[in-house]
Tab-separated table of C-alpha atoms in Angstrom:
chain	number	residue	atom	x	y	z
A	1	UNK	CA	6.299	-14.317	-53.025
A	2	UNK	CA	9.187	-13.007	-51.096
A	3	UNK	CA	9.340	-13.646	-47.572
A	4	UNK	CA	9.986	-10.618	-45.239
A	5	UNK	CA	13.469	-10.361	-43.970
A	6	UNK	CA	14.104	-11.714	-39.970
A	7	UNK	CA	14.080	-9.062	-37.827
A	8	UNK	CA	17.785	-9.132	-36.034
A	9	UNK	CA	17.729	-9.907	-32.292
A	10	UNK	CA	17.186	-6.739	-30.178
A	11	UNK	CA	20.084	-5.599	-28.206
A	12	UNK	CA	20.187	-6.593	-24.331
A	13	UNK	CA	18.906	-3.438	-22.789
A	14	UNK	CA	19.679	-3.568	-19.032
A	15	UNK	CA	17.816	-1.719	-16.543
A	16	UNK	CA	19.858	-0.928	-13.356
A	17	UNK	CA	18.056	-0.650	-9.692
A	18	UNK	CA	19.001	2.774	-9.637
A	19	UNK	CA	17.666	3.624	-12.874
A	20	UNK	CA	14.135	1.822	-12.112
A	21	UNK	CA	14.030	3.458	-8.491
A	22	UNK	CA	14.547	7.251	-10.094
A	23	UNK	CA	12.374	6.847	-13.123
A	24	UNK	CA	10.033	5.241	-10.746
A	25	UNK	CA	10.597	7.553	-8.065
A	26	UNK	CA	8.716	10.642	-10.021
A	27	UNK	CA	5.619	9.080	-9.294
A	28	UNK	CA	4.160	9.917	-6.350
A	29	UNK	CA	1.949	7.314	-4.331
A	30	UNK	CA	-0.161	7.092	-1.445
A	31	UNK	CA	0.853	5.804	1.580
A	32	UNK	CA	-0.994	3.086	3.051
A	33	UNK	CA	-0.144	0.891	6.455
A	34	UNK	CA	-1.543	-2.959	5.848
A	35	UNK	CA	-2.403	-3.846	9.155
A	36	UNK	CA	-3.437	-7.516	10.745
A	37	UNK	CA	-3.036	-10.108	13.503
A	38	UNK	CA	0.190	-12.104	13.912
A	39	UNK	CA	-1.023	-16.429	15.120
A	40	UNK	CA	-0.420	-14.847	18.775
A	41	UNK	CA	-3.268	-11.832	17.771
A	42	UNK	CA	-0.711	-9.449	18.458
A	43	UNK	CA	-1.302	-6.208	16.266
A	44	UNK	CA	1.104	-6.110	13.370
A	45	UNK	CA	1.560	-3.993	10.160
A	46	UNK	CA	3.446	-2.373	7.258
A	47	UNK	CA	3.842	0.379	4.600
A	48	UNK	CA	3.532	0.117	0.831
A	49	UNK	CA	2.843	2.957	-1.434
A	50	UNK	CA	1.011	0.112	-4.099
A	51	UNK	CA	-2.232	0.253	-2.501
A	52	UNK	CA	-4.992	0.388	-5.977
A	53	UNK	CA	-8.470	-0.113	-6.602
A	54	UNK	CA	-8.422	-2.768	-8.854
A	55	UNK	CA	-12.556	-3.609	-9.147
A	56	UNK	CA	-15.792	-1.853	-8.486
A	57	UNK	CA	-18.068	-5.424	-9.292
A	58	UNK	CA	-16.788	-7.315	-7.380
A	59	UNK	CA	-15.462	-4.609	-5.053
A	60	UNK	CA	-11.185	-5.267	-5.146
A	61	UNK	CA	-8.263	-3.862	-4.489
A	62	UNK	CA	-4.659	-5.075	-4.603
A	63	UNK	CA	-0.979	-4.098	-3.198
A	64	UNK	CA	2.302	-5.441	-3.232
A	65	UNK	CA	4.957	-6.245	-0.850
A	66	UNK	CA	8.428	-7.819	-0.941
A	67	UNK	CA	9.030	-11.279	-1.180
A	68	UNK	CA	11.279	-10.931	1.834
A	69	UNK	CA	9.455	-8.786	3.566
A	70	UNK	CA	8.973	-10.869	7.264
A	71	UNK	CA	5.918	-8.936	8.295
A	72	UNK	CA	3.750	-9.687	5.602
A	73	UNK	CA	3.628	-13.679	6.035
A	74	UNK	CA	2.603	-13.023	9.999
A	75	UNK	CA	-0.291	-10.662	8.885
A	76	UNK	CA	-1.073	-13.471	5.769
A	77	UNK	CA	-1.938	-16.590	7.708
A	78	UNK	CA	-5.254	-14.581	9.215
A	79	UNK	CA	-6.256	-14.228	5.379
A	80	UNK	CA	-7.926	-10.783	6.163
A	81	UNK	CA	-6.324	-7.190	6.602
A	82	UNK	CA	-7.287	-3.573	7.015
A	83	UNK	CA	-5.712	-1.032	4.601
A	84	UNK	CA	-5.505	2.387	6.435
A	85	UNK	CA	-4.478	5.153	3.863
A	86	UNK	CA	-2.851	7.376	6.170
A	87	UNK	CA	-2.977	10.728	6.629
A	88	UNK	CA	-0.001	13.832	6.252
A	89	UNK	CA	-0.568	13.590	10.379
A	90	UNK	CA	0.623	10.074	10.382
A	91	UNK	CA	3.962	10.234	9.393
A	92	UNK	CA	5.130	9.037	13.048
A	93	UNK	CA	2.993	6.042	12.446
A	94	UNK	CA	4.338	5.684	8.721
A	95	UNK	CA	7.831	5.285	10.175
A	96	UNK	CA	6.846	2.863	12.971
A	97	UNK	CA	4.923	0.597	10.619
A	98	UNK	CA	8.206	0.719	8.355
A	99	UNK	CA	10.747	0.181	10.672
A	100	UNK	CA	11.634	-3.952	11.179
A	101	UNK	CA	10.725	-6.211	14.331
A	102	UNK	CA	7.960	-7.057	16.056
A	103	UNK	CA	7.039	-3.947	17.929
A	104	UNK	CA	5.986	-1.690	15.699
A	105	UNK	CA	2.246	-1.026	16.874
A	106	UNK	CA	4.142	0.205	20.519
A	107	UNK	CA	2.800	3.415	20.965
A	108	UNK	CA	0.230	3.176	17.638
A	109	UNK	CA	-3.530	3.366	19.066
A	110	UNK	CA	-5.752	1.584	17.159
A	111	UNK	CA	-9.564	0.013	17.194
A	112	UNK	CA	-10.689	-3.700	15.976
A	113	UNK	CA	-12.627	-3.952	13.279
A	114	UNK	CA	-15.343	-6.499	12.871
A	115	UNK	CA	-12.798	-8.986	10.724
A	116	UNK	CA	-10.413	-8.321	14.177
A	117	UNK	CA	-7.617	-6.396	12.295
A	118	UNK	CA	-6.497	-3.270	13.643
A	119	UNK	CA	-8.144	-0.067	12.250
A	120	UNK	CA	-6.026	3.045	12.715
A	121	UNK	CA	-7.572	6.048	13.918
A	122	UNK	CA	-6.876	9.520	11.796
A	123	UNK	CA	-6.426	7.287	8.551
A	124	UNK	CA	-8.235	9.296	5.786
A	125	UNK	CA	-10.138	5.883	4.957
A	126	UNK	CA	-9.489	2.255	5.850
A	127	UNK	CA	-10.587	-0.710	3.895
A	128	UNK	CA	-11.348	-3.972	5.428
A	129	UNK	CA	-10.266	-6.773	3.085
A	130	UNK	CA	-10.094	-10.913	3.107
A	131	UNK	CA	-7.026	-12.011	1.074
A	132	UNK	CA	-8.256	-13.571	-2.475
A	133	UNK	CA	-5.337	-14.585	-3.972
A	134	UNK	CA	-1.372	-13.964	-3.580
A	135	UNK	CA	0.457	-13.992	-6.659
A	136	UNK	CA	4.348	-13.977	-7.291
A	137	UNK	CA	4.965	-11.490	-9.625
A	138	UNK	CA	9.705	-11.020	-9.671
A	139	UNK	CA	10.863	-10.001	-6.064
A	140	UNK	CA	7.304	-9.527	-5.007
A	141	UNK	CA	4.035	-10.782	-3.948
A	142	UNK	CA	0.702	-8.817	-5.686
A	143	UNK	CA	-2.104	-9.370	-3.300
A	144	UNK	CA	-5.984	-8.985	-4.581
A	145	UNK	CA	-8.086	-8.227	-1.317
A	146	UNK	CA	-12.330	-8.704	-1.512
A	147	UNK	CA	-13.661	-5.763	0.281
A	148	UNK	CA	-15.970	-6.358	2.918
A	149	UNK	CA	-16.230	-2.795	4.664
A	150	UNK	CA	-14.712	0.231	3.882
A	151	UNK	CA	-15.286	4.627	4.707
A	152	UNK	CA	-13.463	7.538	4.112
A	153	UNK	CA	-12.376	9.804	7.216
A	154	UNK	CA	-11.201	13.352	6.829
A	155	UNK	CA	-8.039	15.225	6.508
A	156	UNK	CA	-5.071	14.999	3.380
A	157	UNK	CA	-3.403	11.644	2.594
A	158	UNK	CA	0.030	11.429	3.004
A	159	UNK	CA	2.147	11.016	-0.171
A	160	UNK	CA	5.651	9.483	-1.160
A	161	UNK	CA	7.783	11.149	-3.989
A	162	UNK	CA	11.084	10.727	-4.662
A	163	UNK	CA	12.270	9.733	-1.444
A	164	UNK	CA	10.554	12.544	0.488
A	165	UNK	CA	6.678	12.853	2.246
A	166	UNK	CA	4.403	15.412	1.280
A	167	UNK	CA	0.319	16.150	0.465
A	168	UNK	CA	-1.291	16.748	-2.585
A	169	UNK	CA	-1.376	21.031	-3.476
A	170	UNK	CA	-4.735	21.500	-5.428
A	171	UNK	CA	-5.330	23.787	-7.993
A	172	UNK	CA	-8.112	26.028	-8.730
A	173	UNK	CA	-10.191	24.273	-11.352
A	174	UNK	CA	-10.544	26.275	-14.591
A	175	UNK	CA	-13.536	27.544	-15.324
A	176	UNK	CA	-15.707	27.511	-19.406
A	177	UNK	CA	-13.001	30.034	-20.466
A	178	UNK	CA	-10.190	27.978	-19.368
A	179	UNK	CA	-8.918	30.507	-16.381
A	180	UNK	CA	-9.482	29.584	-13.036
């Protein structure tokens, strides 16, 4: 029996930032504000366009966020959260959940839910979620929430693709002979 020649080492193939962030960038995402309590109970949130379903039994979803992100470790300790997906009205509320410091709720209205996180008004649905687990997964941390409440409002989630905001354009569903 002859034994099957070694394979020869692949070549290094290195992946640049920019490279990841424009293949990467073609796929548009949802846009999503984590919101909580910092130890003080002051409101506190963030953006992240990660924001997935990840179980229907048990009900789970999951996110990620930066490893140095400094919001998400103030919202963490409360182990609970609300994810509002946020609407094409909420840009202005998009950029004040993204911007850094402590005062990004200033101006933001918002209502408690029953876990005590804040619940954004306008969002086109909000999930209420304890933290499960927190994983470390390269520069970031992938988060599996337990759902405890959720709803869908109305209106068009906002999107994120390619570095710009839009909605989602529907098409007219073809019909049995393939036309719409």
């Amino acid at each position: 029996m002859t034994a099957a020649p070694s394979a020869a080492p692949a070549a290094e193939n290195v992946i640049t930032k920019e490279d990841y962030r424009t293949v990467f960038g073609q796929l548009p995402t949802g846009v999503t504000a984590i919101t909580g309590r910092t130890d003080e109970g002051y409101p506190m949130g963030l953006v992240v366009g990660t924001f997935a379903s990840l179980s229907l039994d048990p009900p789970l979803v999951t996110f990620c966020v930066d490893k140095s992100s400094s919001t998400w470790p103030s919202i963490r300790h409360m182990e609970r959260f609300t994810a509002n997906i946020l609407s094409t009205e909420q840009l202005p509320v998009c950029r004040a959940l993204s911007r850094k410091g402590d005062e990004k709720f200033r101006g933001i209205e918002y209502e408690e839910s029953p876990l005590g996180t804040p619940r954004i008004p306008g969002a086109v649905a909000w999930v209420d979620c304890e933290v499960l687990s927190e994983v470390v997964a390269g520069d970031h941390y992938v988060i599996v929430g337990s759902i405890e409440e959720l709803a869908a409002g109305e209106g068009e989630a906002l999107m994120f693709r390619g570095g710009e905001f839009g909605e989602f354009t529907r098409w007219p569903t073809p019909g049995p002979n393939g036309k719409a």
